[in-house]
Amino acid sequence: MIFYGEKQKPLLDEERSVSEEMDTGELAADGDTYADETAENSIYDGCSDEDLLAHIRGERGDEALDYLINKYRNFVRSKARSYFLIGADREDIVQEGMIGFFKAIRDYRPDKLSSFRAFAELCVTRQIITAIKTATRQKHIPLNSYVSLNKPIYDEDSDRTLLDVLSGARISDPEELVISHEEFIDIEQKMEEILSDLEWRVLMSYLDGKSYQEIAVDLHRQVKSIDNALQRVKRKLEKYMESRGDDLDIGTVYRGLTTINRVGRAQE
């Protein structure tokens, strides 16, 4: 529900009512409803809107266009006065209305049953309503595009969630925990010994930044198989780190191995 003037009224109903009035011919078509700003003693005085449109598409189009814009400027302002757009001032809504008015000039066809004024009111109303709806959707983008931490990481049947992955990657204090490049190389060499060929290839692809789905495609395996392989890698790595007596968390080791992997590729 979006506020329409001081009343709480659905915008869709407003747009529909204007469209229905245009179809039934009940929409005001006289030129006296709104005071215009047309210049005095213009050569276009007395011309109908349809005649002005013909001039706009002719040789003196700019002059006729200026005349028609001035004629309808207060008309557009009157329509804009009925709407409220969060985060915008009155002139922003007027500008949206003028965009709708230009669309009316562009799209109006004389062979249609409705008058130009009725068609212009419909276009102005629709343009303003579209702007308000768009602004409302943009306001809710953070809520509409959030990702739940309880979402399965690769398919709906998975027991592992994003929260499981994030909570297992504890960030270590670099002042309390320092490990040298040589130590990471030792760990990598040991992992190459204790891991199976599949586990090693999965680990290298994972450290290379590939997703579960990408690794599965590269190795011609199911995504579940890739996840199981990484779980085995994690258990073997944890067991090996315990045997070394190192107070290293898995996240730190992975980051170290990732650095070595990237350096190795750069040197190839």
XYZ file of C-alpha atoms in Angstrom:
268
model
C 0.000 0.000 0.000
C 1.425 3.380 -1.040
C 0.100 6.753 0.088
C -1.934 8.617 -2.493
C -2.190 12.226 -1.402
C -3.473 12.213 2.163
C -5.444 9.038 1.651
C -4.208 5.484 1.762
C -5.266 4.227 -1.660
C -3.759 1.541 -3.916
C -2.020 3.094 -6.915
C -3.277 0.356 -9.179
C -6.863 1.460 -8.552
C -5.969 5.042 -9.503
C -4.335 3.944 -12.740
C -7.245 1.657 -13.575
C -9.810 4.406 -12.933
C -8.035 6.821 -15.279
C -7.853 4.147 -17.961
C -11.556 3.338 -17.590
C -12.542 7.013 -17.719
C -10.543 7.427 -20.898
C -12.258 4.405 -22.463
C -15.743 5.648 -21.534
C -15.069 9.258 -22.489
C -15.828 10.511 -18.970
C -12.402 12.078 -18.466
C -12.439 15.872 -18.654
C -11.429 16.946 -22.132
C -11.987 20.692 -21.998
C -9.056 23.048 -21.870
C -10.385 25.220 -19.038
C -9.935 22.772 -16.170
C -6.322 23.855 -15.599
C -4.898 27.310 -16.199
C -2.091 27.144 -18.753
C 1.077 29.158 -19.264
C 0.861 29.645 -23.029
C 2.198 32.853 -24.445
C -0.248 35.593 -25.377
C -1.097 36.179 -29.053
C 0.624 33.009 -30.192
C 0.081 31.812 -33.739
C -1.109 28.565 -32.173
C -3.928 30.176 -30.197
C -7.151 28.414 -31.044
C -5.402 25.310 -32.347
C -6.633 22.008 -31.006
C -4.185 19.641 -29.349
C -4.407 17.377 -32.357
C -3.507 20.289 -34.660
C -0.554 21.146 -32.431
C 0.665 17.562 -32.645
C 0.497 17.783 -36.416
C 2.611 20.973 -36.277
C 5.078 19.271 -33.914
C 5.624 16.583 -36.514
C 5.939 19.237 -39.210
C 8.444 21.959 -40.114
C 7.917 24.189 -37.040
C 7.924 21.378 -34.529
C 9.975 23.092 -31.812
C 7.666 26.108 -31.546
C 4.548 23.954 -31.444
C 6.160 21.666 -28.877
C 7.018 24.604 -26.595
C 3.453 25.872 -26.888
C 1.959 22.472 -26.008
C 4.340 22.007 -23.064
C 3.457 25.432 -21.644
C -0.205 24.697 -22.154
C -0.037 21.493 -20.108
C 2.601 22.442 -17.526
C 0.089 23.305 -14.785
C -1.960 20.274 -15.769
C 1.034 18.034 -14.980
C 1.763 19.918 -11.754
C -1.819 19.420 -10.646
C -1.543 15.673 -11.223
C 1.802 15.484 -9.398
C 0.355 17.307 -6.379
C -1.769 14.270 -5.552
C 1.209 11.948 -5.033
C 3.948 11.534 -2.461
C 7.302 9.861 -3.113
C 9.586 9.022 -0.193
C 13.053 10.519 -0.650
C 11.976 12.882 -3.439
C 10.709 16.446 -3.535
C 7.726 17.800 -5.434
C 9.754 18.725 -8.513
C 10.963 15.134 -8.872
C 7.369 13.974 -9.201
C 6.632 16.811 -11.630
C 9.596 15.706 -13.752
C 8.232 12.169 -13.841
C 4.912 13.595 -14.927
C 6.608 15.558 -17.727
C 8.314 12.371 -18.889
C 4.885 10.790 -19.128
C 3.640 13.830 -21.033
C 6.461 13.555 -23.577
C 5.586 9.893 -24.020
C 2.009 10.950 -24.721
C 3.216 13.346 -27.432
C 5.375 10.611 -28.909
C 2.800 7.817 -28.832
C -0.527 9.545 -29.488
C -2.297 8.547 -32.681
C -5.131 10.739 -34.053
C -7.030 7.700 -35.289
C -7.694 6.600 -31.700
C -11.084 7.325 -30.180
C -9.720 9.197 -27.146
C -8.681 12.838 -27.132
C -5.055 13.830 -26.623
C -5.856 15.310 -23.195
C -7.335 12.007 -22.016
C -4.368 10.094 -23.412
C -1.908 12.554 -21.847
C -3.540 12.230 -18.418
C -3.264 8.452 -18.641
C 0.428 8.620 -19.619
C 1.265 11.163 -16.897
C -0.533 9.124 -14.239
C 1.116 5.876 -15.285
C 4.585 7.420 -15.344
C 4.227 8.854 -11.834
C 2.814 5.586 -10.493
C 5.643 3.611 -12.124
C 8.226 5.908 -10.501
C 6.625 5.445 -7.073
C 6.440 1.663 -7.460
C 10.077 1.527 -8.596
C 11.231 3.635 -5.642
C 9.298 1.386 -3.268
C 10.881 -1.764 -4.713
C 14.375 -0.233 -4.457
C 13.745 0.542 -0.792
C 13.109 -3.140 -0.092
C 16.047 -4.562 -2.094
C 18.146 -5.350 1.039
C 15.270 -7.441 2.402
C 14.430 -9.098 -0.902
C 18.010 -10.107 -1.738
C 19.241 -11.427 1.613
C 20.803 -14.895 1.896
C 19.922 -16.999 4.911
C 22.835 -18.411 6.916
C 20.760 -21.575 7.261
C 20.616 -22.077 3.483
C 22.168 -25.392 2.299
C 25.481 -24.679 0.604
C 24.963 -26.728 -2.539
C 21.503 -28.331 -2.675
C 18.293 -28.470 -0.686
C 19.104 -31.911 0.794
C 22.469 -30.881 2.215
C 22.967 -30.911 5.976
C 25.749 -28.316 5.779
C 24.807 -24.650 5.773
C 26.596 -21.349 5.262
C 26.604 -20.922 9.021
C 28.518 -24.206 9.391
C 31.161 -23.038 6.938
C 31.534 -19.575 8.458
C 31.674 -20.798 12.038
C 34.394 -23.286 11.100
C 36.635 -20.582 9.667
C 37.805 -18.858 12.853
C 40.101 -15.921 12.173
C 43.355 -16.161 14.094
C 45.251 -13.297 15.677
C 48.430 -12.805 13.580
C 50.305 -11.566 16.654
C 49.574 -14.771 18.551
C 49.944 -17.191 15.667
C 52.741 -16.978 13.120
C 53.572 -19.720 10.660
C 56.355 -19.513 8.104
C 56.229 -20.149 4.398
C 58.396 -23.244 4.860
C 55.960 -24.716 7.375
C 53.074 -24.345 4.936
C 55.140 -26.087 2.276
C 55.748 -28.968 4.709
C 52.013 -29.189 5.389
C 51.233 -29.188 1.665
C 53.754 -31.948 0.985
C 52.353 -34.055 3.805
C 48.793 -33.542 2.600
C 49.823 -34.699 -0.849
C 51.037 -37.926 0.746
C 48.015 -38.682 2.933
C 45.265 -37.593 0.565
C 43.848 -39.705 -2.234
C 44.143 -38.492 -5.816
C 40.523 -37.308 -5.807
C 40.874 -35.573 -2.445
C 44.042 -33.798 -3.572
C 42.521 -32.604 -6.840
C 39.396 -31.421 -5.035
C 41.513 -29.557 -2.466
C 43.625 -27.832 -5.127
C 40.504 -26.773 -7.036
C 38.906 -25.527 -3.816
C 42.017 -23.509 -2.933
C 41.902 -22.112 -6.460
C 38.587 -20.490 -5.568
C 36.273 -22.771 -7.519
C 32.768 -23.540 -6.296
C 31.481 -27.025 -5.500
C 29.545 -27.019 -8.769
C 32.583 -25.992 -10.834
C 34.770 -28.653 -9.228
C 32.100 -31.288 -9.855
C 31.968 -30.371 -13.552
C 35.777 -30.373 -13.902
C 36.180 -33.764 -12.220
C 33.003 -35.316 -13.658
C 31.628 -36.022 -10.210
C 28.449 -35.318 -8.271
C 28.409 -32.243 -6.047
C 27.778 -34.500 -3.043
C 30.962 -36.414 -3.875
C 32.946 -33.156 -3.888
C 31.526 -32.161 -0.508
C 32.349 -35.570 0.977
C 35.904 -35.356 -0.367
C 36.436 -31.951 1.247
C 35.082 -33.262 4.541
C 37.620 -36.097 4.430
C 40.361 -33.578 3.641
C 39.326 -31.515 6.647
C 39.383 -34.509 8.990
C 42.781 -35.691 7.732
C 44.217 -32.196 7.973
C 42.914 -31.745 11.524
C 44.385 -35.094 12.539
C 47.730 -34.211 11.007
C 47.824 -30.800 12.693
C 47.098 -32.452 16.047
C 50.028 -34.807 15.517
C 52.270 -31.803 14.853
C 51.103 -30.094 17.999
C 50.342 -26.861 16.120
C 47.635 -24.579 17.453
C 46.360 -23.757 13.975
C 42.734 -23.577 12.916
C 41.616 -24.954 9.574
C 40.831 -21.517 8.177
C 44.417 -20.345 8.704
C 45.869 -23.464 7.098
C 43.564 -23.129 4.106
C 44.597 -19.504 3.635
C 48.259 -20.454 3.821
C 47.838 -23.274 1.320
C 45.888 -20.944 -0.958
C 48.784 -18.468 -0.952
C 51.284 -21.195 -1.807
C 49.010 -22.506 -4.555
C 48.722 -19.047 -6.138
C 52.472 -18.393 -5.921
C 53.130 -21.744 -7.542
C 50.794 -20.957 -10.448
C 52.414 -17.549 -10.930
C 55.862 -19.139 -11.206
C 54.753 -21.710 -13.797
